[in-house]
């Protein structure tokens, strides 16, 4: 089985401050982990992924995420938030070596306040 | 032009009507997917296809059917629409690996009255 949880429906942060969007996962083995972003009235766009190797993954638009196996987490971070980062963010997981498709979290709405 | 194109973008229909949502892609990917997005539920997989002769059910396939007409075309049908199928539907594609990311269309918003 595989599942992913995004414990916060909404995250508000001031422009220029660091932001964190949380994600925890559950798989019965090694995970493949992804972050996607959805801007209003648009489809989802890929931000970054963890497959193997370095626990700190860097992605598009200055975002990064840290894979923490002991805490089964893959939190999305950015050192300095922009108003244009305001969007809906989805974490997704797949069990490596499995034919199962991606399981998405419920999404976190990030609002960056000017 | 978008790499993954969905039509129609918006549709309002009545209970019991047959509806088809179409998806075409120019990315040359073999794998195509249909997802449904509902507020607070994230995205749920309806059907996916790894090539023209390969169709697989996702976690919420009941009430839906699909057709892979060509490598670039994957359509989703609701044979008899019901109100709880009101949602935002996304088509996506990916390369032929389990580590590849998904590329999404802009979405088709369906309202069933």
Coordinates of N, CA and C in Angstrom, one line a residue, chain B residues 15-80:
Chain B
X15 N -28.0 14.9 -16.0 CA -27.9 13.5 -15.5 C -28.4 12.6 -16.6
X16 N -27.7 11.5 -16.8 CA -28.1 10.5 -17.8 C -27.5 10.7 -19.2
X17 N -26.9 11.8 -19.4 CA -26.3 12.1 -20.8 C -24.9 11.4 -20.9
X18 N -24.6 11.0 -22.1 CA -23.2 10.5 -22.4 C -22.3 11.7 -22.7
X19 N -21.1 11.6 -22.1 CA -20.1 12.7 -22.2 C -18.8 12.0 -22.6
X20 N -18.1 12.7 -23.5 CA -16.7 12.3 -23.9 C -15.8 13.4 -23.7
X21 N -14.7 13.2 -23.0 CA -13.6 14.1 -22.8 C -12.5 13.6 -23.6
X22 N -11.9 14.5 -24.4 CA -10.8 14.0 -25.3 C -9.4 14.6 -24.9
X23 N -8.4 13.9 -25.2 CA -7.1 14.3 -24.9 C -6.2 13.9 -26.0
X24 N -5.3 14.9 -26.4 CA -4.3 14.6 -27.4 C -3.0 15.2 -27.0
X25 N -1.9 14.5 -27.4 CA -0.6 15.0 -26.9 C 0.4 15.0 -28.1
X26 N 1.3 15.9 -28.0 CA 2.4 16.0 -29.0 C 3.8 15.7 -28.4
X27 N 3.8 15.1 -27.2 CA 5.1 14.9 -26.5 C 5.7 13.6 -26.9
X28 N 4.9 12.7 -27.6 CA 5.5 11.5 -28.1 C 5.6 10.4 -27.0
X29 N 4.9 10.7 -25.9 CA 4.9 9.7 -24.8 C 4.0 8.5 -25.0
X30 N 4.4 7.4 -24.5 CA 3.6 6.2 -24.6 C 2.5 6.1 -23.6
X31 N 2.7 6.7 -22.4 CA 1.8 6.5 -21.3 C 0.9 7.7 -21.2
X32 N -0.4 7.4 -21.0 CA -1.4 8.4 -20.8 C -2.3 8.1 -19.7
X33 N -2.9 9.1 -19.0 CA -3.6 8.9 -17.8 C -4.8 9.9 -17.8
X34 N -5.9 9.4 -17.1 CA -7.0 10.3 -16.7 C -7.1 10.4 -15.2
X35 N -7.1 11.6 -14.7 CA -7.3 11.9 -13.3 C -8.5 12.7 -13.1
X36 N -9.1 12.6 -11.9 CA -10.2 13.4 -11.4 C -9.7 14.2 -10.2
X37 N -10.0 15.5 -10.2 CA -9.7 16.4 -9.0 C -10.9 16.9 -8.4
X38 N -11.0 16.6 -7.1 CA -12.1 17.1 -6.3 C -11.5 17.9 -5.1
X39 N -12.1 19.0 -4.7 CA -11.5 19.8 -3.6 C -11.3 18.9 -2.3
X40 N -10.1 19.1 -1.8 CA -9.8 18.3 -0.5 C -9.5 16.9 -0.7
X41 N -9.6 16.4 -1.9 CA -9.3 15.0 -2.2 C -8.1 14.8 -3.1
X42 N -7.5 15.8 -3.6 CA -6.3 15.7 -4.4 C -6.8 15.1 -5.8
X43 N -5.8 14.4 -6.4 CA -6.1 13.8 -7.7 C -6.2 12.3 -7.5
X44 N -7.2 11.7 -8.2 CA -7.4 10.3 -8.1 C -7.4 9.7 -9.6
X45 N -6.8 8.6 -9.7 CA -6.6 8.0 -11.0 C -7.8 7.2 -11.5
X46 N -8.3 7.5 -12.7 CA -9.4 6.9 -13.2 C -9.0 5.7 -14.1
X47 N -8.2 5.9 -15.1 CA -7.7 4.9 -16.0 C -6.3 5.4 -16.5
X48 N -5.5 4.4 -16.9 CA -4.3 4.7 -17.5 C -3.9 3.7 -18.6
X49 N -3.1 4.1 -19.5 CA -2.8 3.3 -20.7 C -1.3 3.4 -21.0
X50 N -0.6 2.3 -21.1 CA 0.8 2.3 -21.4 C 1.1 2.2 -22.9
X51 N 0.2 1.8 -23.7 CA 0.3 1.9 -25.1 C -1.1 1.6 -25.7
X52 N -1.3 1.6 -27.0 CA -2.6 1.6 -27.6 C -3.3 0.3 -27.2
X53 N -2.6 -0.8 -27.0 CA -3.3 -2.0 -26.7 C -3.4 -2.3 -25.2
X54 N -3.0 -1.4 -24.4 CA -2.9 -1.6 -22.9 C -3.7 -0.5 -22.2
X55 N -4.8 -1.0 -21.6 CA -5.7 -0.1 -20.8 C -5.8 -0.7 -19.4
X56 N -5.7 0.2 -18.4 CA -5.8 -0.3 -17.0 C -6.7 0.5 -16.2
X57 N -7.4 -0.1 -15.3 CA -8.3 0.6 -14.4 C -7.4 1.3 -13.3
X58 N -7.9 2.5 -12.9 CA -7.3 3.1 -11.7 C -8.1 2.9 -10.5
X59 N -8.0 3.8 -9.5 CA -8.7 3.5 -8.2 C -10.2 3.9 -8.3
X60 N -10.6 4.7 -9.3 CA -12.0 5.1 -9.3 C -12.6 4.9 -10.7
X61 N -12.5 3.8 -11.3 CA -12.9 3.6 -12.7 C -14.4 3.4 -12.9
X62 N -15.1 3.0 -11.8 CA -16.6 2.8 -12.0 C -17.3 4.0 -12.5
X63 N -18.1 3.7 -13.6 CA -18.9 4.8 -14.2 C -18.2 5.5 -15.3
X64 N -16.9 5.1 -15.6 CA -16.1 5.6 -16.6 C -15.6 4.5 -17.6
X65 N -15.3 5.0 -18.8 CA -14.7 4.1 -19.8 C -13.7 4.9 -20.6
X66 N -12.7 4.3 -21.2 CA -11.7 5.0 -22.0 C -11.5 4.3 -23.3
X67 N -10.9 5.1 -24.2 CA -10.5 4.5 -25.5 C -9.1 5.2 -25.9
X68 N -8.2 4.3 -26.3 CA -6.9 4.8 -26.7 C -6.9 4.6 -28.2
X69 N -7.2 5.7 -28.9 CA -7.4 5.6 -30.4 C -6.1 5.6 -31.1
X70 N -5.1 6.2 -30.5 CA -3.8 6.2 -31.2 C -2.8 6.5 -30.0
X71 N -1.5 6.5 -30.3 CA -0.5 6.8 -29.3 C -0.8 8.2 -28.7
X72 N -1.3 9.1 -29.5 CA -1.4 10.5 -29.1 C -2.8 10.8 -28.6
X73 N -3.7 9.9 -28.6 CA -5.1 10.2 -28.3 C -5.7 9.3 -27.3
X74 N -6.3 9.8 -26.2 CA -6.8 9.0 -25.1 C -8.1 9.7 -24.7
X75 N -9.3 9.1 -24.8 CA -10.5 9.8 -24.5 C -11.2 9.1 -23.3
X76 N -11.9 9.9 -22.5 CA -12.6 9.4 -21.3 C -14.1 9.6 -21.6
X77 N -14.9 8.5 -21.3 CA -16.3 8.6 -21.5 C -17.1 8.4 -20.2
X78 N -18.1 9.1 -20.0 CA -19.1 8.9 -19.0 C -20.4 8.4 -19.7
X79 N -20.7 7.2 -19.6 CA -21.8 6.6 -20.4 C -23.1 7.2 -20.0
X80 N -23.3 7.4 -18.7 CA -24.5 8.0 -18.2 C -24.2 8.9 -17.0

